[in-house]
mmCIF file of C-alpha atoms in Angstrom:
data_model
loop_
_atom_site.group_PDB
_atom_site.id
_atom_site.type_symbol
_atom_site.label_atom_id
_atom_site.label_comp_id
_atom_site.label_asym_id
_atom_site.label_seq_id
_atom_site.Cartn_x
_atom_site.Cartn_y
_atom_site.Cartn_z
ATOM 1 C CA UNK K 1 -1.804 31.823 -40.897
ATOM 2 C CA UNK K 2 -2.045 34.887 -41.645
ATOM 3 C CA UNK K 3 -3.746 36.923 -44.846
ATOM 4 C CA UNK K 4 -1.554 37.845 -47.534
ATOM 5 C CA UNK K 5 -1.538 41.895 -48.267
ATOM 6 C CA UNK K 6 -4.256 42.046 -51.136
ATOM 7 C CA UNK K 7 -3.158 43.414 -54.574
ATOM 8 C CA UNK K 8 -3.723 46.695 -55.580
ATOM 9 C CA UNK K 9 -2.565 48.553 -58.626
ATOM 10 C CA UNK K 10 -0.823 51.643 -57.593
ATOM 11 C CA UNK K 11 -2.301 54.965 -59.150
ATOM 12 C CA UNK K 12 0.459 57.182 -61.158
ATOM 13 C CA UNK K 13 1.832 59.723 -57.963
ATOM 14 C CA UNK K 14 4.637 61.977 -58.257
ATOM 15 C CA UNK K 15 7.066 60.635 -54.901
ATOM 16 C CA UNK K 16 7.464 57.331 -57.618
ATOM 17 C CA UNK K 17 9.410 59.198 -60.005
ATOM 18 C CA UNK K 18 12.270 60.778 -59.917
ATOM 19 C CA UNK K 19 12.157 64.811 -59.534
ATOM 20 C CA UNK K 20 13.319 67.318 -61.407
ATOM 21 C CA UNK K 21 12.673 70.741 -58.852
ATOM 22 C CA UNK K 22 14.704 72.768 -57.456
ATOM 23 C CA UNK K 23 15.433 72.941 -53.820
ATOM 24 C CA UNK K 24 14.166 75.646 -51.791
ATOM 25 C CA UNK K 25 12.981 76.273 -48.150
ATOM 26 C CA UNK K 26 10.273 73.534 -48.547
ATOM 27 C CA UNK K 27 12.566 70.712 -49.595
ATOM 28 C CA UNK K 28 12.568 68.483 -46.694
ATOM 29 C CA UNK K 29 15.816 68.055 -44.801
ATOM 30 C CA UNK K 30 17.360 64.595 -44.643
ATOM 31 C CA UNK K 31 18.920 63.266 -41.321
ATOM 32 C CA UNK K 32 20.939 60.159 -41.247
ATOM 33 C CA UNK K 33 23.052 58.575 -38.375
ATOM 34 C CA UNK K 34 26.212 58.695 -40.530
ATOM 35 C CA UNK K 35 25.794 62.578 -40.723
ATOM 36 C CA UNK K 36 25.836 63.099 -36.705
ATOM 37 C CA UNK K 37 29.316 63.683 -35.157
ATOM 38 C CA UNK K 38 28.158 65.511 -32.055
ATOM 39 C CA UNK K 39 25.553 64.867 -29.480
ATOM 40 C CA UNK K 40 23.854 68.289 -30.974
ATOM 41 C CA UNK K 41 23.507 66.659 -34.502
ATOM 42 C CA UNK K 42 22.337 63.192 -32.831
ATOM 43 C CA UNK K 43 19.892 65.106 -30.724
ATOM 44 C CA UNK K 44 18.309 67.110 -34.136
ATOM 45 C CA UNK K 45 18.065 63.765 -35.800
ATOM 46 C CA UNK K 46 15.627 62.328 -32.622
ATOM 47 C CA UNK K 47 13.904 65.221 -33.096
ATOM 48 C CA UNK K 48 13.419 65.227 -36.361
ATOM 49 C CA UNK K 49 12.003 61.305 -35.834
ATOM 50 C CA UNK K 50 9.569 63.049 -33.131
ATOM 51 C CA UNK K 51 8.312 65.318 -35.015
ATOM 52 C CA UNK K 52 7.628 63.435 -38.468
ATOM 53 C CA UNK K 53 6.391 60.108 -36.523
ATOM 54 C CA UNK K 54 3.836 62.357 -33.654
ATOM 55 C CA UNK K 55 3.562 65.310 -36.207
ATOM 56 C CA UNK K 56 3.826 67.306 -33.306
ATOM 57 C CA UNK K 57 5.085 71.091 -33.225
ATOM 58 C CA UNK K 58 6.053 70.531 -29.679
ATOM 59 C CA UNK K 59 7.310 67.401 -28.380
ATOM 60 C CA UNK K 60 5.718 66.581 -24.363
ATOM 61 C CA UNK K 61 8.147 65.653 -21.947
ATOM 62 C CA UNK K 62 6.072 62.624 -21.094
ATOM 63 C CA UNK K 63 5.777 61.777 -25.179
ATOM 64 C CA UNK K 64 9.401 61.187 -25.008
ATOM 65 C CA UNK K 65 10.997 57.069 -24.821
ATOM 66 C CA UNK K 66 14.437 57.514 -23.325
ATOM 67 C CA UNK K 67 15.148 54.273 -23.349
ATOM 68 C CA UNK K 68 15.314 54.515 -27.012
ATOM 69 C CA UNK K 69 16.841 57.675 -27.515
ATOM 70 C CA UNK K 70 19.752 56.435 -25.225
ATOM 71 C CA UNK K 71 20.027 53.387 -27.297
ATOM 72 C CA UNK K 72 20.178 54.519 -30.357
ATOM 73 C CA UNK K 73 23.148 57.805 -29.056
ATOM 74 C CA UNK K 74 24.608 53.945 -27.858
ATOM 75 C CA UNK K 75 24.296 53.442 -31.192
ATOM 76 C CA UNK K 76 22.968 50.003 -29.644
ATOM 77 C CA UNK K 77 19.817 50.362 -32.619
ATOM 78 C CA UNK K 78 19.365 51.844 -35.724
ATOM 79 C CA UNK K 79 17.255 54.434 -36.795
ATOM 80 C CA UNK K 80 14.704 52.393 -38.393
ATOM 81 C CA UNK K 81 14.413 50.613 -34.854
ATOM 82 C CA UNK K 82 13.975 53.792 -32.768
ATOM 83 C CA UNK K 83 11.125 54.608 -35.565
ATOM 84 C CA UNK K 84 9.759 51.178 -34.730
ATOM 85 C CA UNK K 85 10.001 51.558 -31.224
ATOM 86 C CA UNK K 86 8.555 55.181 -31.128
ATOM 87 C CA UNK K 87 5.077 53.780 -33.811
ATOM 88 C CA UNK K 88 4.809 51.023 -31.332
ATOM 89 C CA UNK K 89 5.329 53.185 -28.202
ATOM 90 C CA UNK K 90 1.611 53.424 -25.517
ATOM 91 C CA UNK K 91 1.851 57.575 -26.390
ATOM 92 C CA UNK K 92 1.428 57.091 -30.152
ATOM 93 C CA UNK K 93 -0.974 54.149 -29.323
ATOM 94 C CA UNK K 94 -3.073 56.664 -27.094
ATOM 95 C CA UNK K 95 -2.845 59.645 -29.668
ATOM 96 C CA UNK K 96 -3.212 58.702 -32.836
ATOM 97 C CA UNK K 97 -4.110 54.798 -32.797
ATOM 98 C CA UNK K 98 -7.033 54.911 -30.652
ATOM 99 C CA UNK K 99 -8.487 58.020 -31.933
ATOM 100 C CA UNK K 100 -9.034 56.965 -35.598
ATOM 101 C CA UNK K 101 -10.566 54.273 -37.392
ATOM 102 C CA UNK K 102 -8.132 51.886 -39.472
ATOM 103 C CA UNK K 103 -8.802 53.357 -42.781
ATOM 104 C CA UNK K 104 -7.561 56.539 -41.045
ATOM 105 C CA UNK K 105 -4.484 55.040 -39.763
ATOM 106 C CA UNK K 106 -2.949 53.873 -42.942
ATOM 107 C CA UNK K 107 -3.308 56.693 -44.739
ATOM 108 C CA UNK K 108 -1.667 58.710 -41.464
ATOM 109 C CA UNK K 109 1.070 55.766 -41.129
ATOM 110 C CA UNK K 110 1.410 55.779 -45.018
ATOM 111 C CA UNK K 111 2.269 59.268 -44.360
ATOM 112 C CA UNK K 112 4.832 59.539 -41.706
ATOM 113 C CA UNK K 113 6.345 55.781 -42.197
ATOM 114 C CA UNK K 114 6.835 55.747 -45.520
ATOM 115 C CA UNK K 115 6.455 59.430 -46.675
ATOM 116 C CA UNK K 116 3.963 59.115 -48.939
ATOM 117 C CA UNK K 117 0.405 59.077 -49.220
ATOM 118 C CA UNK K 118 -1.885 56.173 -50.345
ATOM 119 C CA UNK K 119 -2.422 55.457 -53.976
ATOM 120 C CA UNK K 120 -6.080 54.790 -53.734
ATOM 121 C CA UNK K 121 -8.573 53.520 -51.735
ATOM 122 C CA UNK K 122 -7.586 49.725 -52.442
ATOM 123 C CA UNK K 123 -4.422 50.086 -51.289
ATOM 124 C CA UNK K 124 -5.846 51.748 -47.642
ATOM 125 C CA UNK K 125 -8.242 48.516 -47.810
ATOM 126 C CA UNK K 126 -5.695 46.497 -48.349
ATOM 127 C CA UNK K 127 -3.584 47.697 -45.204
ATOM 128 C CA UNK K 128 -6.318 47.922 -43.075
ATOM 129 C CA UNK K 129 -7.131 44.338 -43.405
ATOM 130 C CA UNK K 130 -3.100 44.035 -42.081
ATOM 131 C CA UNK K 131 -4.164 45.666 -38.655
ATOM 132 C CA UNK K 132 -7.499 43.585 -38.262
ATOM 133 C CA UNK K 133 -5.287 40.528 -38.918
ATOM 134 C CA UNK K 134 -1.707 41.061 -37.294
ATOM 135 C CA UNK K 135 -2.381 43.697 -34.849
ATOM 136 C CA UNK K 136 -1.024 47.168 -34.634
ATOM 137 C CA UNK K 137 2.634 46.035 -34.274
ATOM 138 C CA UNK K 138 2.203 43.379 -36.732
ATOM 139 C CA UNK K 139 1.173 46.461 -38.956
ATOM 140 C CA UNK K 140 3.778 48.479 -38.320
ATOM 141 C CA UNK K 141 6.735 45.605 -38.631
ATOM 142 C CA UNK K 142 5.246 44.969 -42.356
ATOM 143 C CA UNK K 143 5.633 48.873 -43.639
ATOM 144 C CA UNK K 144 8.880 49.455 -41.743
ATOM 145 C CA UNK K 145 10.141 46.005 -43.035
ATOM 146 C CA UNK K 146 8.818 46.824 -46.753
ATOM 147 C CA UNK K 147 11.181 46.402 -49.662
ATOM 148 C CA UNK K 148 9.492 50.180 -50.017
ATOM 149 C CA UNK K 149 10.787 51.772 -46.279
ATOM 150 C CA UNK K 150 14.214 49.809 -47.251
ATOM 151 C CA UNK K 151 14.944 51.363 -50.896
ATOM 152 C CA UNK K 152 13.888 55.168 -49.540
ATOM 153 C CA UNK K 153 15.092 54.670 -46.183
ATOM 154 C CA UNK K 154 17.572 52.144 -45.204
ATOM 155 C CA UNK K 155 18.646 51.601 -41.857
ATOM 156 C CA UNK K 156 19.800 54.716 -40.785
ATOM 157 C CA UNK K 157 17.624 57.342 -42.367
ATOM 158 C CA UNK K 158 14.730 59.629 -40.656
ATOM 159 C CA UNK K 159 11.411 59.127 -43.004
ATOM 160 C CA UNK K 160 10.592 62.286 -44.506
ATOM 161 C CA UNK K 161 7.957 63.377 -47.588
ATOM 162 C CA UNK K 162 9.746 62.191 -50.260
ATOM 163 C CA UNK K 163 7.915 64.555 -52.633
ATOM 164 C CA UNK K 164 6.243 67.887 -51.948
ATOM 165 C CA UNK K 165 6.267 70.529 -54.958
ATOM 166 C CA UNK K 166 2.541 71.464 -54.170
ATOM 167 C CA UNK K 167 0.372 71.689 -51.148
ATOM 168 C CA UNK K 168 1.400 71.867 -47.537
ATOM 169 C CA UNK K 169 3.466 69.454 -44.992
ATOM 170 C CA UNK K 170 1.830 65.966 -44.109
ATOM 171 C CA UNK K 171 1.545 67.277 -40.794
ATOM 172 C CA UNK K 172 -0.392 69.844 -41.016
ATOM 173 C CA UNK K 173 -2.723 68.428 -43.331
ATOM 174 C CA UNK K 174 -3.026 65.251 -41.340
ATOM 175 C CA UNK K 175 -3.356 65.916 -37.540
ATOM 176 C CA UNK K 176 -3.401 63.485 -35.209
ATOM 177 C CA UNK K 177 -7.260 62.385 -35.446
ATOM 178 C CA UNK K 178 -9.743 62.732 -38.345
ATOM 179 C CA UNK K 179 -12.381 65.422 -38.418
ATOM 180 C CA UNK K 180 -14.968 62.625 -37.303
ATOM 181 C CA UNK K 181 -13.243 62.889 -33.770
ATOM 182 C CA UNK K 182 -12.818 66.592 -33.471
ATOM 183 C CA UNK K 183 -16.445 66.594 -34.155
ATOM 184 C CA UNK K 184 -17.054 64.595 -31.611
ATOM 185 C CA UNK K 185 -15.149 65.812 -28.777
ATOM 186 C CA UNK K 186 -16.258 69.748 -29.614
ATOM 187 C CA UNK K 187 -20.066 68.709 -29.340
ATOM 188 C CA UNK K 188 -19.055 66.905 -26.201
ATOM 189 C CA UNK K 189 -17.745 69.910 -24.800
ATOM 190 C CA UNK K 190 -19.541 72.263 -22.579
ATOM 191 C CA UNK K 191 -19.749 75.447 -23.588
ATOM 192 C CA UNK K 192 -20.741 78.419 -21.728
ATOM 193 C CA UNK K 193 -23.950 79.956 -22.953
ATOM 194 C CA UNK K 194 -25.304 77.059 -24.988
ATOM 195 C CA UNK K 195 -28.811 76.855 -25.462
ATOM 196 C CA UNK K 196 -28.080 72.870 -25.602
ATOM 197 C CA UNK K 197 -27.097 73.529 -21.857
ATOM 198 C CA UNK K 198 -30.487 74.847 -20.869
ATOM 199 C CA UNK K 199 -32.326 72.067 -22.683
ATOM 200 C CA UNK K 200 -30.622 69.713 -21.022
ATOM 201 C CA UNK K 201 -30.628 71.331 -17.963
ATOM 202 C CA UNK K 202 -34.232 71.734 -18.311
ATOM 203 C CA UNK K 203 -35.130 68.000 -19.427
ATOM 204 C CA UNK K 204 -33.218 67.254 -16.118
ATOM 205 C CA UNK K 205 -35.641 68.421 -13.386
ATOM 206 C CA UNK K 206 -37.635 66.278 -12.118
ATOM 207 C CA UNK K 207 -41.282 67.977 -11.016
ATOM 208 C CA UNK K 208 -42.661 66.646 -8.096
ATOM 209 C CA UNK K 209 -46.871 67.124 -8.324
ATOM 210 C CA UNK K 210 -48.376 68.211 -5.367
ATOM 211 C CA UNK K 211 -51.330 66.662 -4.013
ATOM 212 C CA UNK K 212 -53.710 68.545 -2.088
ATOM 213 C CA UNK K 213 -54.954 67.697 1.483
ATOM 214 C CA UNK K 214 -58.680 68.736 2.745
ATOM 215 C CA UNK K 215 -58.008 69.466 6.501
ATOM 216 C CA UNK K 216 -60.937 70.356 8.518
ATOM 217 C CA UNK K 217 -61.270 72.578 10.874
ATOM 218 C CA UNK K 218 -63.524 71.668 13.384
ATOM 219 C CA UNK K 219 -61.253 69.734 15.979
ATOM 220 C CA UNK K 220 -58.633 72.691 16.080
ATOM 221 C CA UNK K 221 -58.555 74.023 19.182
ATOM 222 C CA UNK K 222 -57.390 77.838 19.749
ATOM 223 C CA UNK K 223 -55.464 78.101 22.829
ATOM 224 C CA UNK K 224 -56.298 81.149 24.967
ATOM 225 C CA UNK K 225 -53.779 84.257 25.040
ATOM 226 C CA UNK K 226 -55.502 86.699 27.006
ATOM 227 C CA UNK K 227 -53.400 88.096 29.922
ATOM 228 C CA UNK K 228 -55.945 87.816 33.432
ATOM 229 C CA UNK K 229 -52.720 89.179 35.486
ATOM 230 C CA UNK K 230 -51.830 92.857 35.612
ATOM 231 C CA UNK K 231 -47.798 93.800 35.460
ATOM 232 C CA UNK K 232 -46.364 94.542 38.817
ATOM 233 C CA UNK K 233 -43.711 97.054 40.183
ATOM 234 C CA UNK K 234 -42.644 100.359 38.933
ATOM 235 C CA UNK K 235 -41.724 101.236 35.464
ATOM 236 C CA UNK K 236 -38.029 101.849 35.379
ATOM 237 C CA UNK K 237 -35.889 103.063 31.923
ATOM 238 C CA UNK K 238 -32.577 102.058 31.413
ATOM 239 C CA UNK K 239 -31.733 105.255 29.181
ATOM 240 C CA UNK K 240 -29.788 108.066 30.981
ATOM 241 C CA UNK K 241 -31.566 110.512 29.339
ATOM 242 C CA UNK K 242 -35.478 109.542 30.381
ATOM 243 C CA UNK K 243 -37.998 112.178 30.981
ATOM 244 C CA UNK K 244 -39.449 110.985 33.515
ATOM 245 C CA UNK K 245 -38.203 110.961 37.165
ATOM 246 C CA UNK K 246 -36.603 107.661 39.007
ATOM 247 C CA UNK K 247 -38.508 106.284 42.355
#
């Protein structure tokens, strides 16, 4: 059986109301399935899902599941499922899910599934007790099966920031892993030049002491090498240009 999402009282934030600015360059675009005629307009709405679900500038070739983009050009799936299938894919598990601690998730998933952030720190509680208890799929089945993804979202709709009249994009504020991680893997990092590099270069070596031997030296015999023989013949050079006559 499992745990019931706790109850939280949601804090007063501006994507709940209805907005009143105008639209400019910063107003997030909106793609929907019903809006794609041609494969071009199909291809800028997978995209689009790409980018807001990896919040990735450039999408790897390798990041990509084309299984589900062919499925949903099919239109075998809706959009919500190729979201679903693309949260629950191993290169989002690998990038963002293991990287960051489940506090860090929700407010990241929060984010990109639902296009908002969290109201408070009950609410990422609240969630985070969802992955300990159903798993990371089980998590992402409850957001993108929330009354909330349904109202903003539907079916057929690409999540987006709902609101944004201050402060930059979700994904640049919110890379892939916290600042906990990037920590991490820079002091992990060698770097040329680091005195941390000669310490524990240093702490490395292993001395070997050297203990002395007393060797005496009264049973070392000297051979002889004194010459008792005298050198025979006669002394020839092999340089053309000797001084001295040949015999």
């Amino acid at each position: 059986m499992s745990i019931p999402l706790l109850q939280y009282k949601p804090s007063s934030q501006n994507q709940r109301v209805a907005g009143y600015e105008v639209g400019n360059e910063d107003t997030p675009r909106t793609y929907r399935i019903e809006d794609c005629g041609y494969d071009t307009e199909i291809q800028n709405l997978i995209w689009a899902a790409y980018r807001q679900i990896f919040s990735e500038h450039e999408t790897l070739k390798f990041h990509r599941q084309k299984n589900l983009e062919s499925q949903l050009k099919n239109r075998a799936i809706t959009v919500r499922d190729f979201i679903r299938g693309l949260a629950k894919s191993e290169a989002f598990r690998r990038l963002v899910v293991e990287t960051n601690s489940n506090y860090r998730i929700v407010e990241v998933c929060l984010k990109r599934l639902l296009g908002r952030t969290s109201y408070n720190k009950d609410e990422e509680i609240a969630w985070s007790i969802k992955i300990a208890t159903l798993g990371w799929g089980g998590f992402v089945d409850a957001l993108l099966d929330s009354e909330e993804y349904l109202t903003n979202f539907g079916e057929n709709t690409v999540p987006y920031q709902r609101r944004r009249y201050k402060d930059r994009p979700f994904n640049l504020v919110t890379p892939r892993y916290g600042n906990y991680w990037r920590d991490k893997e820079e002091n992990e990092r060698y770097k040329s030049g680091d005195i941390s590099n000669f310490l524990e270069m240093a702490s490395g070596i292993q001395i070997r002491t050297v203990n002395p031997t007393p060797v005496s030296t009264a049973n070392i015999q000297i051979p002889d090498m004194t010459k008792n023989t005298k050198p025979q013949g006669i002394p020839v050079s092999v340089s053309s240009s000797a001084s001295f006559p040949f015999r």
